[in-house]
Coordinates of C-alpha atoms and ligand atoms in Angstrom, one line a residue:
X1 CA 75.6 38.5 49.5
X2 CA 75.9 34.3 50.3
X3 CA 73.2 32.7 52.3
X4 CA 74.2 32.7 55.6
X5 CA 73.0 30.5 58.1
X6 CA 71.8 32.0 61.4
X7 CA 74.7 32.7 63.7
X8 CA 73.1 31.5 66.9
X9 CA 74.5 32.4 70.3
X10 CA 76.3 35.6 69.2
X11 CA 73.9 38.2 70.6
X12 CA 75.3 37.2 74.2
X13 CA 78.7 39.3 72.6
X14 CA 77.8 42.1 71.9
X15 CA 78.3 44.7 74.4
X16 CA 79.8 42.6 77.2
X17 CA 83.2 43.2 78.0
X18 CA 84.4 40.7 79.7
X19 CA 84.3 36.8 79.6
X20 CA 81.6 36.2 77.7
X21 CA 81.9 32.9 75.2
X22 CA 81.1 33.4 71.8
X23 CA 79.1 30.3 70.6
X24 CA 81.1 28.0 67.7
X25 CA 80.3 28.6 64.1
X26 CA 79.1 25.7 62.1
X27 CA 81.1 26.6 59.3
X28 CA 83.4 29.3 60.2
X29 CA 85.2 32.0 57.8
X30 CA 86.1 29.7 55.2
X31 CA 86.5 30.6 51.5
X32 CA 85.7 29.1 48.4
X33 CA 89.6 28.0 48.2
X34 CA 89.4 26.2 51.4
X35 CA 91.0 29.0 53.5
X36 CA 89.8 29.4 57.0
X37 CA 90.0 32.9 58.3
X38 CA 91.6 33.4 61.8
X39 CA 93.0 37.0 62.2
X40 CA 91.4 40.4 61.4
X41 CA 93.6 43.4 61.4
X42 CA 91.7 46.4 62.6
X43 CA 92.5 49.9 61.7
X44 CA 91.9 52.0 64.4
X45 CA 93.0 55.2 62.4
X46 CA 94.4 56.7 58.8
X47 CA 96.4 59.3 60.9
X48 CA 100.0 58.8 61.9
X49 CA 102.9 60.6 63.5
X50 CA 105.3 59.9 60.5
X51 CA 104.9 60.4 56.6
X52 CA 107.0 57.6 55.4
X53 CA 107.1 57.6 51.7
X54 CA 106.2 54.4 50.6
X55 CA 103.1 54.8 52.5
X56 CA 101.5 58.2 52.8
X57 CA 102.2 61.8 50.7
X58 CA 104.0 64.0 52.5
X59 CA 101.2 66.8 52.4
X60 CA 97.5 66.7 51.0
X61 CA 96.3 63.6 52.0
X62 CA 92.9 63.8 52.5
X63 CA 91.9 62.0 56.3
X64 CA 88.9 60.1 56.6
X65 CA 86.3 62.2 58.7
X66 CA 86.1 61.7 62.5
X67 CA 82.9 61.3 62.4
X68 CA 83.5 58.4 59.7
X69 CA 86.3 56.8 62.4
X70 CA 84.4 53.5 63.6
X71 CA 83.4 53.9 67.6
X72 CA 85.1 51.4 70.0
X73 CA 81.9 50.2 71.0
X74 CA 81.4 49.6 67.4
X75 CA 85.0 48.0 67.0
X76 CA 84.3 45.9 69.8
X77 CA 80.7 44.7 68.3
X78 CA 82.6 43.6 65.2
X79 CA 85.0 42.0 66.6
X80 CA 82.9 40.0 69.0
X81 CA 80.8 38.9 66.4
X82 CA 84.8 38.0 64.5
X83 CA 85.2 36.3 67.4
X84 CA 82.1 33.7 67.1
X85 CA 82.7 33.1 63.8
X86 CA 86.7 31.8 64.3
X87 CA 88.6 34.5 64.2
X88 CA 91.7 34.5 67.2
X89 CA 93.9 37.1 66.6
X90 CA 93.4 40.6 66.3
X91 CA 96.0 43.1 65.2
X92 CA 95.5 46.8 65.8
X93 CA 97.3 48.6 63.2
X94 CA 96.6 52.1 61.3
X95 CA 97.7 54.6 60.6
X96 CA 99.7 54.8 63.7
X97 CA 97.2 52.6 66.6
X98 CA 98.5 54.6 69.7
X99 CA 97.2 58.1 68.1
X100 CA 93.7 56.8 69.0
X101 CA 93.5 58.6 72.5
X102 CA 91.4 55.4 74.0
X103 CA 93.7 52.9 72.1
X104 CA 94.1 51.3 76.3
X105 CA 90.3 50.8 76.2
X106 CA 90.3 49.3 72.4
X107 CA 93.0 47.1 73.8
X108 CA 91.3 46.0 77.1
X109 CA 88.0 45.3 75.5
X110 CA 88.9 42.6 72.5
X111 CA 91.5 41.3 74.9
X112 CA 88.1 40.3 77.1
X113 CA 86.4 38.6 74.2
X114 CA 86.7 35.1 74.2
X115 CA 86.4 32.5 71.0
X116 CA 85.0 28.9 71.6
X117 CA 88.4 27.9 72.4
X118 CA 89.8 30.4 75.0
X119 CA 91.0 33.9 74.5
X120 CA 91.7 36.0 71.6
X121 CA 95.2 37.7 70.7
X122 CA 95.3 41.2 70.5
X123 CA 98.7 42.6 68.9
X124 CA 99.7 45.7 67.3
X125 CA 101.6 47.1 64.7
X126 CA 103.0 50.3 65.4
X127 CA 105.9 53.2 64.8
X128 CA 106.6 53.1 68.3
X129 CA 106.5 56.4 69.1
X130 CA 105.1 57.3 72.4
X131 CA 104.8 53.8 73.3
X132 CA 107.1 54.1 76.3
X133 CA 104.4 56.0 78.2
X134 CA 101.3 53.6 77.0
X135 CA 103.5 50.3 77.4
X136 CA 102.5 49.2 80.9
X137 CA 98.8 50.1 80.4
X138 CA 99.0 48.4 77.4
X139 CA 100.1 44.9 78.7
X140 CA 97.8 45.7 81.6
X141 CA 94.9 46.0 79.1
X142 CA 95.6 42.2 77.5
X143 CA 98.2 43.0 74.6
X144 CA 100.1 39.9 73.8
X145 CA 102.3 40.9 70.8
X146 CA 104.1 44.2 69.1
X147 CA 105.9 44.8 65.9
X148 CA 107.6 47.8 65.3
X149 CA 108.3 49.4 62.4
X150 CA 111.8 50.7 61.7
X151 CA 113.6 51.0 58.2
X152 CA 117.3 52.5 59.2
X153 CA 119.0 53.1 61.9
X154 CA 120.6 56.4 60.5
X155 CA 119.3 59.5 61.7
X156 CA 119.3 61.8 58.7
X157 CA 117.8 58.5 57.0
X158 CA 115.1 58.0 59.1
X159 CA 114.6 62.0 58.9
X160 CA 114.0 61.8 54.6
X161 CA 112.7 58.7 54.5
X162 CA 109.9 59.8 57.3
X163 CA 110.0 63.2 56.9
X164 CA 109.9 63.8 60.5
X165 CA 113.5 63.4 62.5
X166 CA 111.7 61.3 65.3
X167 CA 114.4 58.4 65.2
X168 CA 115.2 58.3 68.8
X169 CA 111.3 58.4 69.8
X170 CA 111.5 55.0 67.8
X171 CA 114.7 53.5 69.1
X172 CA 112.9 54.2 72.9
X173 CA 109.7 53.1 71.7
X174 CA 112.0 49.5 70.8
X175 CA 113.9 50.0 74.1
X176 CA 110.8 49.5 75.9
X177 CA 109.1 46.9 74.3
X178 CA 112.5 44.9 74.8
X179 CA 112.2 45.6 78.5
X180 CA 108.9 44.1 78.8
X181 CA 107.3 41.2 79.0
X182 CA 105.9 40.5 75.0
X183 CA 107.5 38.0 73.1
X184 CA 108.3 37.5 70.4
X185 CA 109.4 41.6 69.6
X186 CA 109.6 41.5 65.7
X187 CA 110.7 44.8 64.0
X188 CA 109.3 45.3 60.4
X189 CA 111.6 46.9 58.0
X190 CA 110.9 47.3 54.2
X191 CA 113.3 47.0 52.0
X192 CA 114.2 50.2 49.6
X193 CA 116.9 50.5 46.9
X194 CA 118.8 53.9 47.7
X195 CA 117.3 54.1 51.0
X196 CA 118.5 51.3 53.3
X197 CA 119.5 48.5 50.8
X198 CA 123.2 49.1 52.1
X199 CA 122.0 48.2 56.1
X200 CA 119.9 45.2 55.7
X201 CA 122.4 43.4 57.9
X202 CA 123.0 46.1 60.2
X203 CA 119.0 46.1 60.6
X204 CA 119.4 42.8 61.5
X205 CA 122.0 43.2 63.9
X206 CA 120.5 45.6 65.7
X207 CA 116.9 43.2 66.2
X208 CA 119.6 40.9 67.5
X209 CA 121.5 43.1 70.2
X210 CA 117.4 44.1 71.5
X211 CA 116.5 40.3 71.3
X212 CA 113.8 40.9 69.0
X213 CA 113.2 39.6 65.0
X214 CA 113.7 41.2 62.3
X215 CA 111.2 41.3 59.2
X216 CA 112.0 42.6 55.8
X217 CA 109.1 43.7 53.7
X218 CA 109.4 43.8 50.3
X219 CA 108.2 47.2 49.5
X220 CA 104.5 47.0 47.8
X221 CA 102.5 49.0 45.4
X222 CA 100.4 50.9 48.1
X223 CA 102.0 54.4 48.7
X224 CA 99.6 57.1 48.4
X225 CA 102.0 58.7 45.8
X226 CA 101.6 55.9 43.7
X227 CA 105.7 55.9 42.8
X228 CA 106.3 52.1 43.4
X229 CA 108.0 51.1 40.4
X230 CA 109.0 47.2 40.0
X231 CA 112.2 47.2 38.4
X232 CA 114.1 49.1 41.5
X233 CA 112.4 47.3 44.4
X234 CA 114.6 45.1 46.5
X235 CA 113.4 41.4 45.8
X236 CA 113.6 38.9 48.6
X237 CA 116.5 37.1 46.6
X238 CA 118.5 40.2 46.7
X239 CA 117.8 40.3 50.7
X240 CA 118.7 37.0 51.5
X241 CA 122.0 37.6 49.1
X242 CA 122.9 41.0 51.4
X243 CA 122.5 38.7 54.5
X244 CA 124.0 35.3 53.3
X245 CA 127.2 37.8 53.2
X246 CA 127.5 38.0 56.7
X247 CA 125.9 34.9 57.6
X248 CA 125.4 31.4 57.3
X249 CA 121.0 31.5 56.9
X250 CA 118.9 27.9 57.3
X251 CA 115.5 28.0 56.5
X252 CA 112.9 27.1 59.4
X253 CA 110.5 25.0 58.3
X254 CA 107.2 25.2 59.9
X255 CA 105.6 28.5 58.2
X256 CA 101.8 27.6 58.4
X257 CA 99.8 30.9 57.5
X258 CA 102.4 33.7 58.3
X259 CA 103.3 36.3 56.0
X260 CA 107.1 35.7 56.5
X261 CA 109.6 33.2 55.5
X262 CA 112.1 32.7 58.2
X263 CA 115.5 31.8 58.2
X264 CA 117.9 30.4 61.6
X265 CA 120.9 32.8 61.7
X266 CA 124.3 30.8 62.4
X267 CA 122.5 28.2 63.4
X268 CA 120.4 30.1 65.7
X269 CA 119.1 30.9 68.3
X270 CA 118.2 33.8 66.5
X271 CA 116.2 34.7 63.4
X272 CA 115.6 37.3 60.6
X273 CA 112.3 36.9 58.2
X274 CA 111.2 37.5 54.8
X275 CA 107.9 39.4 53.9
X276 CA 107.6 38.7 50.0
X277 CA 104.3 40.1 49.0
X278 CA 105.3 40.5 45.4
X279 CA 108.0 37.9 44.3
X280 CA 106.8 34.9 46.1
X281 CA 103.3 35.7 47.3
X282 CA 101.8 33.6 50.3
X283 CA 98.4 33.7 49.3
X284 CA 97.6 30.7 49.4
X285 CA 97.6 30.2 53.3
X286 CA 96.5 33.8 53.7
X287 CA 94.0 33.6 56.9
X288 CA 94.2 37.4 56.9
X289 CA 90.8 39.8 56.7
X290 CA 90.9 43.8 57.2
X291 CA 88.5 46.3 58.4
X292 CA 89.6 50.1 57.2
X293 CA 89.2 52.5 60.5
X294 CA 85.9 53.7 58.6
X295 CA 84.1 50.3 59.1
X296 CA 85.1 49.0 55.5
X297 CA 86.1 45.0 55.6
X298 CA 88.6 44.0 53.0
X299 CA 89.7 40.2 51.9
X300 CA 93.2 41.3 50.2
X301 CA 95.6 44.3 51.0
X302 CA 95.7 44.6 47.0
X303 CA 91.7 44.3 46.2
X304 CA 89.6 47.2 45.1
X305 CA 86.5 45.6 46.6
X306 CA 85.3 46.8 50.5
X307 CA 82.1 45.5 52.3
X308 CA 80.4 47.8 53.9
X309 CA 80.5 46.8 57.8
X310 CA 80.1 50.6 58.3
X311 CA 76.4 50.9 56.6
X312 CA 75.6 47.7 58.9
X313 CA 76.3 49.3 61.7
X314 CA 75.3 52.9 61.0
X315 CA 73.1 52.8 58.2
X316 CA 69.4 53.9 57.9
X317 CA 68.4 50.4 58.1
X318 CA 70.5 49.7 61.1
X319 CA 69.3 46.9 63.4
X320 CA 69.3 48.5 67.3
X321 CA 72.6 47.2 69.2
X322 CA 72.4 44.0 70.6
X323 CA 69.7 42.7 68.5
X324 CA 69.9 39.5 66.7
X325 CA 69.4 41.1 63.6
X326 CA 72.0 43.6 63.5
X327 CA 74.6 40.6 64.9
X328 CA 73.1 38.6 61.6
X329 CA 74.2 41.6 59.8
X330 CA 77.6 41.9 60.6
X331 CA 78.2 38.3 60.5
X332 CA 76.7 38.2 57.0
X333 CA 79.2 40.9 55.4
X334 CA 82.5 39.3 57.2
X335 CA 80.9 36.0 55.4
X336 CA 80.6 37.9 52.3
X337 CA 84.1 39.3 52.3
X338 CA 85.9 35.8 52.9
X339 CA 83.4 34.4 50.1
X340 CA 84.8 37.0 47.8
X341 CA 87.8 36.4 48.0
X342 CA 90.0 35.8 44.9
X343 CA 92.3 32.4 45.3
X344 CA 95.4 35.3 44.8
X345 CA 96.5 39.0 44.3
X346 CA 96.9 40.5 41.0
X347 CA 100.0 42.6 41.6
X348 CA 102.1 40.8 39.0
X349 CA 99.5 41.1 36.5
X350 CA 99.7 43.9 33.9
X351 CA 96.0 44.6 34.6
X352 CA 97.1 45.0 38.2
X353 CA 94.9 48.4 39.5
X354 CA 96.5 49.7 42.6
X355 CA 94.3 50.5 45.4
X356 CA 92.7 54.0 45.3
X357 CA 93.7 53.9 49.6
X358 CA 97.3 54.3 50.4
X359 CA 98.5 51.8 52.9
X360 CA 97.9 54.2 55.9
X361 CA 94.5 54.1 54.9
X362 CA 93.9 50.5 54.0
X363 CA 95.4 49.4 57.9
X364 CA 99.0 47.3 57.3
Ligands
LIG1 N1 102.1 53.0 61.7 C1 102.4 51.6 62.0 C2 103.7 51.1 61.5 O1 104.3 51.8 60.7 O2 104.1 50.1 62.0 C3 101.3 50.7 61.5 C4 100.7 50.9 60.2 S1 101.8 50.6 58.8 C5 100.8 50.9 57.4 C6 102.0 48.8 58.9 C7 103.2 48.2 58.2 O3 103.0 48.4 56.8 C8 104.5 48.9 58.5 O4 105.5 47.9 58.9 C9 105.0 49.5 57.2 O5 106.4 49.5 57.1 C10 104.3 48.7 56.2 N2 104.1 49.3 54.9 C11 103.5 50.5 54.7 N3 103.5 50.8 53.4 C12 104.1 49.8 52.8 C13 104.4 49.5 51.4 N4 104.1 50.3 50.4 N5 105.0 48.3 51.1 C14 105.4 47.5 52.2 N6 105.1 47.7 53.4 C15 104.5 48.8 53.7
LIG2 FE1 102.8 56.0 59.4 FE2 103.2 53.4 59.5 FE3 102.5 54.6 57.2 FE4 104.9 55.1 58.3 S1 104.2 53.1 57.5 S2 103.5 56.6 57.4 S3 104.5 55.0 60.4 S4 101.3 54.4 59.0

């Protein structure tokens, strides 16, 4: 554990739900690299409506307990006490977010939470499917941003690639978030040789024609099945070669902390961007932190080290909620997670040990 100074003024957060101002940190989430820590993604749950195969087995995957799924209350208590110590944007991700059946009230209740200057984000990062029905009350709740997830266009595609032929639930799922009011839309794809290296463009084309942005991923050594294999992935080079074929691409300066490098199509308007995890990692602006849906806080997607938020919150020597003590507590592990945290990921390393979680598991 670091020494932690006292977080004063936090205790007002937890529990409220509404407009109550989380006091400013002295110092912050800042690392020993200089990194300040703004956004935590939250995984809400390890289940999901698809099986894609970089990302979960198709069969045998062993869930995480409901009992061991953190509470909402107790999401919202974390993320309060985020909050006060300058985090402003948090995604909801899984898993697949809108299986959690109160994922309206999750929404609404870190929408409410304020940080020392103004309101928090809330976005999500989701299949899509059954958002059509959830959309309104969604947007309703305080949601200010969506990315969807799509990796071809082609039926029978989507069908091996997900194992489940749920394509159109996706392309309505897309159909509505164009329709409303959340901008920017960006659609995540990841990149796969054999499996949609031959559409990258076509992906593309398709963000474009639903005015949303589309994000390749370079594919990443966190399926559950553990059958990422380095020579055959599709490299961010190779993308940007399959798009400069059909277009003219100017980079857009201006990245700051985000994952994705982004380039001006035909001189714009619109854009298409580049997640490169693994040839050209962006760690060093990486303002990212993640808590697993089981209450486990993570500095790096690729890092076999979790903090135990959940023992914090639930263990025998749990402080009672509300209490200065148990908002210390929490404040001291997400401190302890950002101090831990390496200056860069070890996936091009030979020593590189993949995570025992698959990506479902970790939150992406
Ligand atoms: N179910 C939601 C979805 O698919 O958007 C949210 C969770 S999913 C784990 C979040 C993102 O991680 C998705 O865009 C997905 O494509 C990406 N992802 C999952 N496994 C990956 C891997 N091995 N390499 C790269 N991206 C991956
Ligand atoms: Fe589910 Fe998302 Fe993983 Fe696909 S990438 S299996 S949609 S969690």
């Amino acid at each position: 554990m670091t020494a932690v100074p006292v977080v004063i003024g936090v205790r007002a957060q937890v529990g409220a739900a509404s407009d109550a101002v989380a006091a400013p940190s002295p110092r912050g989430l800042v690392d020993t690299h200089g990194r300040v820590h703004r956004d935590l993604r939250i995984s809400l749950t390890d289940r999901c409506s698809l099986r894609c195969t970089y990302c979960m087995p198709e069969q045998g995957n062993e869930w995480l307990a409901r009992t061991s799924i953190l509470s909402t209350d107790e999401i919202v208590e974390v993320a309060e006490v985020a909050a006060s110590l300058g985090i402003r944007t948090f995604r909801l991700t899984g898993g697949e977010p809108l299986l959690r059946a109160d994922i309206v009230d999750v929404v609404r209740r870190v929408a409410a939470i304020r940080g020392d200057d103004g309101p928090v984000e809330v976005a999500m990062t989701t299949n899509g499917i059954g958002l059509p029905a959830r959309l309104p009350a969604l947007v309703d709740a305080g949601l200010t941003r969506l990315n969807i997830s799509i990796d071809t266009i082609d039926r029978q595609r989507f069908a091996d690639l997900t194992r489940r032929d749920r394509l159109d639930d996706v392309f309505e799922g897309i159909a509505a978030a164009a329709a409303s009011e959340l901008r920017p839309l960006k659609l995540n794809a990841v990149a796969m040789r054999g499996v949609n290296d031959d559409e990258l463009p076509d992906l593309v084309a398709f963000a474009m024609g639903v005015g949303a942005q589309l994000r390749f991923i370079e594919q990443m050594p966190l399926d559950a099945g553990h059958t990422w294999d380095r020579d055959s992935m599709v490299t961010r080079e190779e993308i940007l070669e399959k798009l400069g074929a059909r277009w003219s691409l100017e980079p857009v300066p201006g990245r700051g902390g985000a994952p994705a490098e982004k380039w001006r199509i035909d001189g714009g308007p619109h854009e298409v961007g580049v997640i490169a995890s693994v040839t050209a990692p962006f760690c060093g602006a990486c303002d990212r932190l993640r808590l697993t849906a089981d209450g486990q806080l993570r500095n790096c997607l690729f890092s076999n080290t979790e903090y135990d938020l959940v023992g914090v919150l639930r263990g025998d020597a749990a402080s009672a909620p509300g209490s200065d003590a148990r908002v210390e507590g929490i404040a001291d592990m997400l401190r302890s997670c950002v101090h831990g945290k390496l200056p860069g990921h070890a996936i091009n390393d030979p020593s590189f040990l993949q995570p025992a979680r698959g990506m479902n598991a970790i939150g992406g």
